[in-house]
PDB file of C-alpha atoms in Angstrom:
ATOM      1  CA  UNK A   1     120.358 174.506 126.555  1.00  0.00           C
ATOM      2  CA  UNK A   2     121.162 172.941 129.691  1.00  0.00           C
ATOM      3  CA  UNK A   3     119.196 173.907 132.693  1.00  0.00           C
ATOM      4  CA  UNK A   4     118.320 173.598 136.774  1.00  0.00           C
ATOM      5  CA  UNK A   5     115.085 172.109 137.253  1.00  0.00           C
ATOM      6  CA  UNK A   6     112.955 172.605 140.628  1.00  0.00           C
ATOM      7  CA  UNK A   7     110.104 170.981 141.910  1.00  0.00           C
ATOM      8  CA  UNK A   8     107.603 171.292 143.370  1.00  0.00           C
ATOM      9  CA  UNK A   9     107.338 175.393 141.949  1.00  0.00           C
ATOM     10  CA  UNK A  10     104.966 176.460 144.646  1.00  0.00           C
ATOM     11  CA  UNK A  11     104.395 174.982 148.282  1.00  0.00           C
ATOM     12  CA  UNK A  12     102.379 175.864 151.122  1.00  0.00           C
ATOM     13  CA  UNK A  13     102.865 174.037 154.167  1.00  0.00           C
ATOM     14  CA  UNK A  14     101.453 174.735 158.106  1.00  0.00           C
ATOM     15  CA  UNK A  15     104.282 175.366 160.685  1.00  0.00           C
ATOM     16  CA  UNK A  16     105.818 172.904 162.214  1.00  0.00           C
ATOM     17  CA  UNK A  17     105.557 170.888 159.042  1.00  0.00           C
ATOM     18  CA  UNK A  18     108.882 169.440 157.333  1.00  0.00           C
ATOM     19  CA  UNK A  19     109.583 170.844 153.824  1.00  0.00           C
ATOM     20  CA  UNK A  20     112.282 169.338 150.963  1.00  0.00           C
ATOM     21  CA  UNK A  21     112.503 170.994 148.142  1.00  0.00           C
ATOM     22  CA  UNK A  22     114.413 169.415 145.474  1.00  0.00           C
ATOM     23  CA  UNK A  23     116.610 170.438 142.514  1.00  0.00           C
ATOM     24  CA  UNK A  24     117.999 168.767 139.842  1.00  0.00           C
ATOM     25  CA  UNK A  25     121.460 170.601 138.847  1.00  0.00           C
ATOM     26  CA  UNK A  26     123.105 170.427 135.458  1.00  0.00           C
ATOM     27  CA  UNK A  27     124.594 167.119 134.933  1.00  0.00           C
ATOM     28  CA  UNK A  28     128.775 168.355 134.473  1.00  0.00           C
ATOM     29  CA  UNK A  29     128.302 170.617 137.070  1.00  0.00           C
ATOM     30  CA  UNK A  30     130.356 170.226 140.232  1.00  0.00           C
ATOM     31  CA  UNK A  31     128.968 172.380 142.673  1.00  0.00           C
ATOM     32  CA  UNK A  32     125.703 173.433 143.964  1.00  0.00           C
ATOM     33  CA  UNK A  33     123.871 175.963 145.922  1.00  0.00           C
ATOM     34  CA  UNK A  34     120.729 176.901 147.775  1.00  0.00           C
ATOM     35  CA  UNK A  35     120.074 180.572 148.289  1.00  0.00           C
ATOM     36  CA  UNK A  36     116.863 181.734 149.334  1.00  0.00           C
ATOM     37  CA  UNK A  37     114.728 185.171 148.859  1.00  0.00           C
ATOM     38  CA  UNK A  38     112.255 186.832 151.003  1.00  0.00           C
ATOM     39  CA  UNK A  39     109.983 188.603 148.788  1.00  0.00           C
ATOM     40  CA  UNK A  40     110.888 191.874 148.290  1.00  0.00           C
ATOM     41  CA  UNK A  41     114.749 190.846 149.728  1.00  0.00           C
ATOM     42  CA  UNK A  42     117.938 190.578 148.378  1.00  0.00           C
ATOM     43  CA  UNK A  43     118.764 186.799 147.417  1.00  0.00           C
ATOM     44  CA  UNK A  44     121.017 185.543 150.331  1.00  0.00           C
ATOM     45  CA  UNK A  45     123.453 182.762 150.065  1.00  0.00           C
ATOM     46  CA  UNK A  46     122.477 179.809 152.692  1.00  0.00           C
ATOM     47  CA  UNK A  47     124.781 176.955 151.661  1.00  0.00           C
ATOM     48  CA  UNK A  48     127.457 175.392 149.001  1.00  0.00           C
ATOM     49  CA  UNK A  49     128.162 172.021 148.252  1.00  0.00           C
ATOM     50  CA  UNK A  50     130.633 170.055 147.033  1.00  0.00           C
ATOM     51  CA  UNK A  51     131.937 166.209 146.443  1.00  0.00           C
ATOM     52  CA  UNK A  52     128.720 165.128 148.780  1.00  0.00           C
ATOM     53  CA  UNK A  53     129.658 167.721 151.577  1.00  0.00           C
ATOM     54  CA  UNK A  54     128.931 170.824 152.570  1.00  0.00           C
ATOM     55  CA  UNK A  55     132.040 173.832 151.395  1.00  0.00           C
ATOM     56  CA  UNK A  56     130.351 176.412 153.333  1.00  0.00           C
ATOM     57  CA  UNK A  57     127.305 177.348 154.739  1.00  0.00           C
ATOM     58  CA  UNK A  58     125.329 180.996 156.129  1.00  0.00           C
ATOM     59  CA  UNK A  59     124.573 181.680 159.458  1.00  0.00           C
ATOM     60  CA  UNK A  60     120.880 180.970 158.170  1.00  0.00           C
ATOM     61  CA  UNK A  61     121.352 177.305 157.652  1.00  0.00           C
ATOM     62  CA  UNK A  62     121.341 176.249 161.212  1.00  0.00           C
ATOM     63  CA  UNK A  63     120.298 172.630 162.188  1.00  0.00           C
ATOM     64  CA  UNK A  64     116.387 173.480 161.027  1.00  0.00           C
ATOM     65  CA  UNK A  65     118.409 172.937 157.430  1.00  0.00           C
ATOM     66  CA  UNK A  66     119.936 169.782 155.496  1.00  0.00           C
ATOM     67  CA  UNK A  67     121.006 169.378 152.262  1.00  0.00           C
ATOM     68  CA  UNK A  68     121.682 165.795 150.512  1.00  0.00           C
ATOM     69  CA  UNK A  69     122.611 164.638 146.970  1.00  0.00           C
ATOM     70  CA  UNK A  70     120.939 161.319 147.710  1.00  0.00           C
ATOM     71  CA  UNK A  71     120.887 159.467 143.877  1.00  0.00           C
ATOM     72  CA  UNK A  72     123.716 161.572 141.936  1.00  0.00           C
ATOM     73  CA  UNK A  73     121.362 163.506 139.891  1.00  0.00           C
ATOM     74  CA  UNK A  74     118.888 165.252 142.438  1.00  0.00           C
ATOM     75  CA  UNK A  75     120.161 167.792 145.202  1.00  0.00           C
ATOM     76  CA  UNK A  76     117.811 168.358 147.787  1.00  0.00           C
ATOM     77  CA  UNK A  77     117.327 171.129 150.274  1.00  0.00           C
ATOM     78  CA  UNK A  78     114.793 169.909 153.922  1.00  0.00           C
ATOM     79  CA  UNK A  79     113.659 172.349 156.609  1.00  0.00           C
ATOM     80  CA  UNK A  80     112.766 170.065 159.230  1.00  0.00           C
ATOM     81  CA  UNK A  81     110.038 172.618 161.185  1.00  0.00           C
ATOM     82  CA  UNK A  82     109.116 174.758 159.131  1.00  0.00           C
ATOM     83  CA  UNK A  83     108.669 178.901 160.855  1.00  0.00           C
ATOM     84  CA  UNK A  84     106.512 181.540 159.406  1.00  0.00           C
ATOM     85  CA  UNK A  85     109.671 182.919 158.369  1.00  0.00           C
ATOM     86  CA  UNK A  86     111.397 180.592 156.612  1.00  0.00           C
ATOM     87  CA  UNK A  87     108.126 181.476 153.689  1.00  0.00           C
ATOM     88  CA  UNK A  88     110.467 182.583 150.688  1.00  0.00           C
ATOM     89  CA  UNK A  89     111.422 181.530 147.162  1.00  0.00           C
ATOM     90  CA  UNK A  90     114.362 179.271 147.529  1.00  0.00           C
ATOM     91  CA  UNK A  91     116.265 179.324 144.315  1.00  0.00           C
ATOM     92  CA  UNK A  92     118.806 176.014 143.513  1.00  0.00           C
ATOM     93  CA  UNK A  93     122.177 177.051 141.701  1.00  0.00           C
ATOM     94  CA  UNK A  94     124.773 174.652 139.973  1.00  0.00           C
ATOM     95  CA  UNK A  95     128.120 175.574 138.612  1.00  0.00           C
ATOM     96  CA  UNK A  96     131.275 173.891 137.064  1.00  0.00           C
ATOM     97  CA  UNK A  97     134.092 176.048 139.342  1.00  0.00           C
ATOM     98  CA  UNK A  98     134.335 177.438 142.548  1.00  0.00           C
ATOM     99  CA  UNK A  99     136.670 179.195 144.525  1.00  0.00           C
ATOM    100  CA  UNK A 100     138.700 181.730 142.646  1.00  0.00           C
ATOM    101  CA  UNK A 101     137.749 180.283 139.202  1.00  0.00           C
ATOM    102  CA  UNK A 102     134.155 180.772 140.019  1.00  0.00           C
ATOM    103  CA  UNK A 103     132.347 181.613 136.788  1.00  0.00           C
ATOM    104  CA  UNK A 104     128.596 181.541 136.097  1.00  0.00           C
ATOM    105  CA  UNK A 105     125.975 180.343 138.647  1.00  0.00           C
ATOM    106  CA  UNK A 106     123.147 179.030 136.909  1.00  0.00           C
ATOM    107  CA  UNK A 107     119.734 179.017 138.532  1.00  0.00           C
ATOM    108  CA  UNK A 108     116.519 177.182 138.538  1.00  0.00           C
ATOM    109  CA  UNK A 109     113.086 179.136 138.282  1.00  0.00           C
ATOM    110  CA  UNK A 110     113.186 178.870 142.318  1.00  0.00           C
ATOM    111  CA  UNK A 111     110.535 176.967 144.350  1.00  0.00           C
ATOM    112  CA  UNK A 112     108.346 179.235 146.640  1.00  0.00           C
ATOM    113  CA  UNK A 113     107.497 178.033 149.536  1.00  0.00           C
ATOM    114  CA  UNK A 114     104.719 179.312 151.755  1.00  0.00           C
ATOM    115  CA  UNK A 115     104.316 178.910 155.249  1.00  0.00           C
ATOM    116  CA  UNK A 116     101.211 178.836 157.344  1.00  0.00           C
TER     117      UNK A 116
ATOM    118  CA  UNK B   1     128.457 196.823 157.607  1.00  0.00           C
ATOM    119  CA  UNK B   2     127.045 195.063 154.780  1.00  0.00           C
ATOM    120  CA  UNK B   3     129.104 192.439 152.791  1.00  0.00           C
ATOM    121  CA  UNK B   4     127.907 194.088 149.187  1.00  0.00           C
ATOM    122  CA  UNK B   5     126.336 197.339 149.076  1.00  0.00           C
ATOM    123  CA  UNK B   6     124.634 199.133 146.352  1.00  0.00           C
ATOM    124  CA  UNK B   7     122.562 201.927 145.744  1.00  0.00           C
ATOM    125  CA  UNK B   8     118.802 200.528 145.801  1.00  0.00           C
ATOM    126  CA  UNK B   9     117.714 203.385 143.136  1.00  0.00           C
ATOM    127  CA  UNK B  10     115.034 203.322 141.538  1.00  0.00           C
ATOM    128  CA  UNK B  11     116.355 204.795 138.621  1.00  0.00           C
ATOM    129  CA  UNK B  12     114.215 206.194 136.102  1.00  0.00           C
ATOM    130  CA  UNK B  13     115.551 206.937 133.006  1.00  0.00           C
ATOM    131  CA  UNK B  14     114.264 207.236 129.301  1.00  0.00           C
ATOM    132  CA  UNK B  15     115.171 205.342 126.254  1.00  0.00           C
ATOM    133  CA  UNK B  16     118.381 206.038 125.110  1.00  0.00           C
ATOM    134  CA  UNK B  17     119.846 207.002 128.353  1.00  0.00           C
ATOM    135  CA  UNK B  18     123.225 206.162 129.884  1.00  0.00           C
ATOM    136  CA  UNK B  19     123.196 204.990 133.368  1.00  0.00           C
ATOM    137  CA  UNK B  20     125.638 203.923 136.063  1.00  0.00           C
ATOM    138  CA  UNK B  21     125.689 201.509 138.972  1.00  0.00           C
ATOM    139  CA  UNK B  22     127.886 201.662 141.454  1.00  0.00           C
ATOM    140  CA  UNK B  23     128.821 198.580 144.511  1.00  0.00           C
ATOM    141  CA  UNK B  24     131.239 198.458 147.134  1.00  0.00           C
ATOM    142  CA  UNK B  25     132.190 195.532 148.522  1.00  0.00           C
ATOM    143  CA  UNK B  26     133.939 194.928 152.266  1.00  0.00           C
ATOM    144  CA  UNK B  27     135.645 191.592 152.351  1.00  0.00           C
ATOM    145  CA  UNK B  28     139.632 192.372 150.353  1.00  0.00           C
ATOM    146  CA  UNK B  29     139.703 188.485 150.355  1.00  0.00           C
ATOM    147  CA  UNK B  30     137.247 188.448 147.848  1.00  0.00           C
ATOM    148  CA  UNK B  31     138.224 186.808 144.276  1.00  0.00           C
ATOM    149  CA  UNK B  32     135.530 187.106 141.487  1.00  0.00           C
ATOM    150  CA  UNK B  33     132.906 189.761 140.554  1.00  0.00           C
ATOM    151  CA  UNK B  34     129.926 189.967 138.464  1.00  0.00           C
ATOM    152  CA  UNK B  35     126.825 191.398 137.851  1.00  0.00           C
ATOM    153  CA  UNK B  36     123.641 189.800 137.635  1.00  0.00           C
ATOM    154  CA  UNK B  37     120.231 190.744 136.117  1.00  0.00           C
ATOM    155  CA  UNK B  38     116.715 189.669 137.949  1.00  0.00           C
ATOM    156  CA  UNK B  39     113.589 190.482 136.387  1.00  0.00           C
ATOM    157  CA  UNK B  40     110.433 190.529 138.809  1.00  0.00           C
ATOM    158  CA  UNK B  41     109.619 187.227 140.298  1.00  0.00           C
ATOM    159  CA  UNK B  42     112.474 185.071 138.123  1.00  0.00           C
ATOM    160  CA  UNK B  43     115.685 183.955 139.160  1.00  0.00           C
ATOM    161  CA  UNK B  44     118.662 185.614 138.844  1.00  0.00           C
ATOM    162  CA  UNK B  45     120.743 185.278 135.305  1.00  0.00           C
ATOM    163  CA  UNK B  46     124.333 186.545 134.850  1.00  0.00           C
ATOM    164  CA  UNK B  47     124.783 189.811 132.745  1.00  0.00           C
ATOM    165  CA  UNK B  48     128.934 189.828 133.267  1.00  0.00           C
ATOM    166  CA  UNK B  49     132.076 188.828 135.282  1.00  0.00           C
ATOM    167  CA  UNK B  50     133.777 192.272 136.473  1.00  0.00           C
ATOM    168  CA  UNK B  51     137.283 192.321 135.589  1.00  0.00           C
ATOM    169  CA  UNK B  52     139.708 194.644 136.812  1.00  0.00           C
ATOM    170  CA  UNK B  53     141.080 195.145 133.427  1.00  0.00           C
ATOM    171  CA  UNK B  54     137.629 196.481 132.637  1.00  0.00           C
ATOM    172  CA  UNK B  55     135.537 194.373 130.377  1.00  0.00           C
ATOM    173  CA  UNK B  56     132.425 195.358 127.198  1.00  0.00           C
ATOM    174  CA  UNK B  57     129.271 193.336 126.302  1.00  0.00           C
ATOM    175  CA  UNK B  58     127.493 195.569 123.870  1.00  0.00           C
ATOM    176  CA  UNK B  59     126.424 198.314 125.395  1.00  0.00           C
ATOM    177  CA  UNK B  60     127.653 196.486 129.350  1.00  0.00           C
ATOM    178  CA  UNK B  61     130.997 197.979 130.286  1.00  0.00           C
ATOM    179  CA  UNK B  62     131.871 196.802 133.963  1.00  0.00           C
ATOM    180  CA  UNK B  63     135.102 197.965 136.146  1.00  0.00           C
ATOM    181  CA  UNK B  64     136.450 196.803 139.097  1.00  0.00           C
ATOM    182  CA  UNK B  65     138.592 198.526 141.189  1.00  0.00           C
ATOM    183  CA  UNK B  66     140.124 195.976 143.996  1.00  0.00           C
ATOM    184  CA  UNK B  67     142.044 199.258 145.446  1.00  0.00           C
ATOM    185  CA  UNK B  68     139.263 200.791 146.259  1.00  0.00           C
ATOM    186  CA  UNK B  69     137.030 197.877 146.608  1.00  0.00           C
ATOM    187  CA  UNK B  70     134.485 199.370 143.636  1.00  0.00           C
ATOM    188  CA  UNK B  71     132.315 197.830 141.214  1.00  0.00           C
ATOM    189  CA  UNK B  72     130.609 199.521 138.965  1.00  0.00           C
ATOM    190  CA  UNK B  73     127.967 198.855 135.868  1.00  0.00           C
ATOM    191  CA  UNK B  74     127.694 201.300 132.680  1.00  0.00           C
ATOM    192  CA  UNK B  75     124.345 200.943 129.994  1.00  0.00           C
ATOM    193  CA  UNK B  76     124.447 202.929 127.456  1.00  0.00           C
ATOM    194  CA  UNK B  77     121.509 203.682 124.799  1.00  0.00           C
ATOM    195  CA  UNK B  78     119.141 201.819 127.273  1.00  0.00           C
ATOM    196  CA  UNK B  79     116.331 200.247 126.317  1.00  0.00           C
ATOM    197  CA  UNK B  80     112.875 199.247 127.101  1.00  0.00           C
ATOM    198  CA  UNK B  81     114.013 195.583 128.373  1.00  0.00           C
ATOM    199  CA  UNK B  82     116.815 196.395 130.225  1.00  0.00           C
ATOM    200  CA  UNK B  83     114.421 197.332 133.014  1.00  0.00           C
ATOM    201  CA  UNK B  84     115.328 195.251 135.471  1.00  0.00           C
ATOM    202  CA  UNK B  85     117.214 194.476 139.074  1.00  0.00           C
ATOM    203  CA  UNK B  86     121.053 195.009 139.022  1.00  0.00           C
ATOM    204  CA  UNK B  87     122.977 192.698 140.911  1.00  0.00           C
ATOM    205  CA  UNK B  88     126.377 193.266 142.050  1.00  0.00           C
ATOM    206  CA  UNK B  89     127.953 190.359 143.170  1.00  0.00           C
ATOM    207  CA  UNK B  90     130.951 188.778 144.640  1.00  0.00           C
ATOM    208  CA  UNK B  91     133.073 185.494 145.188  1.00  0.00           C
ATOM    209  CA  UNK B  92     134.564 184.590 148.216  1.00  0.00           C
ATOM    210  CA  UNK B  93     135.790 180.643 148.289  1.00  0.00           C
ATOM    211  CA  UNK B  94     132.291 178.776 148.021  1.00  0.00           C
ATOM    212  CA  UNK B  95     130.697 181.637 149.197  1.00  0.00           C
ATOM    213  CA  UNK B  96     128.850 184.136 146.346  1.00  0.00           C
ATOM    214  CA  UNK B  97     127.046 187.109 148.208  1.00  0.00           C
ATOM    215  CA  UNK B  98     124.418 189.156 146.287  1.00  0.00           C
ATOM    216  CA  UNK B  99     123.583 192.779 146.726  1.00  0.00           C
ATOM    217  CA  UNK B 100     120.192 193.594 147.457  1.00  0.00           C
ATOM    218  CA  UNK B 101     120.289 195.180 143.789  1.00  0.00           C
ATOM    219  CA  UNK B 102     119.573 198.402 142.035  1.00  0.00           C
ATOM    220  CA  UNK B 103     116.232 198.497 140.540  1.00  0.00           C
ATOM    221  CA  UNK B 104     116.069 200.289 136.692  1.00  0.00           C
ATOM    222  CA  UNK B 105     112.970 201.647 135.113  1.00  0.00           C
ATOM    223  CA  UNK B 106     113.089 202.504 131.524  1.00  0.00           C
ATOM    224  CA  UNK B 107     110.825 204.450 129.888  1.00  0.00           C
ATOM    225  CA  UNK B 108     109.701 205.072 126.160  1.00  0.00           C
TER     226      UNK B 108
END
């Protein structure tokens, strides 16, 4: 069955330190998603993305954030410096609609990232 | 206000039991509707789109009432593994906002 894939599963990093996690959708899927989760927190939407642009994007993902599909196969999510509270699992999410035929968002394991 | 809103439970309920989630939702401009399961620690996985025709999986019936802006999750016969997080959760253009969730305990 087709799935996301994240790397790296776990990172810690010191503050101040630039972070990309990276995601590999799957490969019919049009559109693609970062969402994060504090632990303990409800899983909150941070940005969409679609035909190499941004659709729409959380009042979280300010200019700390990026997002790039750089090869066609890999989406990747950066935090350029990196806060103690930015420490959360950030979960990667593909799907083939959007809009109002959304259907099924299909997630990766996540990638938890620890700040220091 | 909160976009999606849900009762945070827990519930505890035995084997067997019938239980019901309720959401609410604030935006009218939203389009699609599901609920999604999350075990601890593991990503979210979808359990059903929310119709407002009302819609079965087994022992899953979801309702959605756009009136009143409702969603709402029924388990029957529970079991064991359907302890869990509830999510209810909602479509709005590229935008899909999660409820903080409903947690369920089952218990033999």
């Amino acid at each position: 069955e087709p799935e996301v894939t994240q790397t790296p599963s776990h990172q810690v990093t010191q503050m101040g330190q630039e972070v990309i996690l990276r995601c590999v959708p799957i490969s019919n899927h049009l559109y693609f998603y970062w969402y994060r989760q504090i632990l303990g927190q409800k899983v909150e939407f941070l940005v969409s993305f679609y035909n190499n642009e941004i659709s729409e994007k959380s009042e979280i993902f300010d200019d700390q954030f990026s997002v790039e599909r750089p090869d066609g196969s890999n989406f990747t999510l950066k935090i350029r410096s990196t806060k103690l509270e930015d420490s959360a699992m950030y979960f990667c999410a593909s799907s083939e609609d959007a809009g109002s035929n959304t259907g099924e968002l299909f997630f990766g394991e996540g990638s938890r990232l620890t700040v220091l | 206000r909160k976009e999606v809103e849900q009762d945070p439970g827990p519930f505890n309920v035995p084997e067997g039991a019938t239980v019901a989630f309720n959401c609410t939702y604030s935006n009218s401009a939203s389009q699609s509707f599901f609920w999604y399961r999350q075990d601890c620690r593991k990503e979210p996985k979808l359990l059903m789109s929310v119709y407002s025709s009302g819609n079965e999986d087994g022992r899953f019936t979801a309702q959605l009432n756009r009136a009143s802006q409702y969603i709402s999750l029924l388990i029957r016969d529970s079991k064991l593994s359907d302890s869990a997080t509830y999510l209810c959760v909602v479509n709005r253009g590229f935008k899909t906002i999660f409820g903080a969730g409903t947690r369920l305990f089952v218990k033999a």
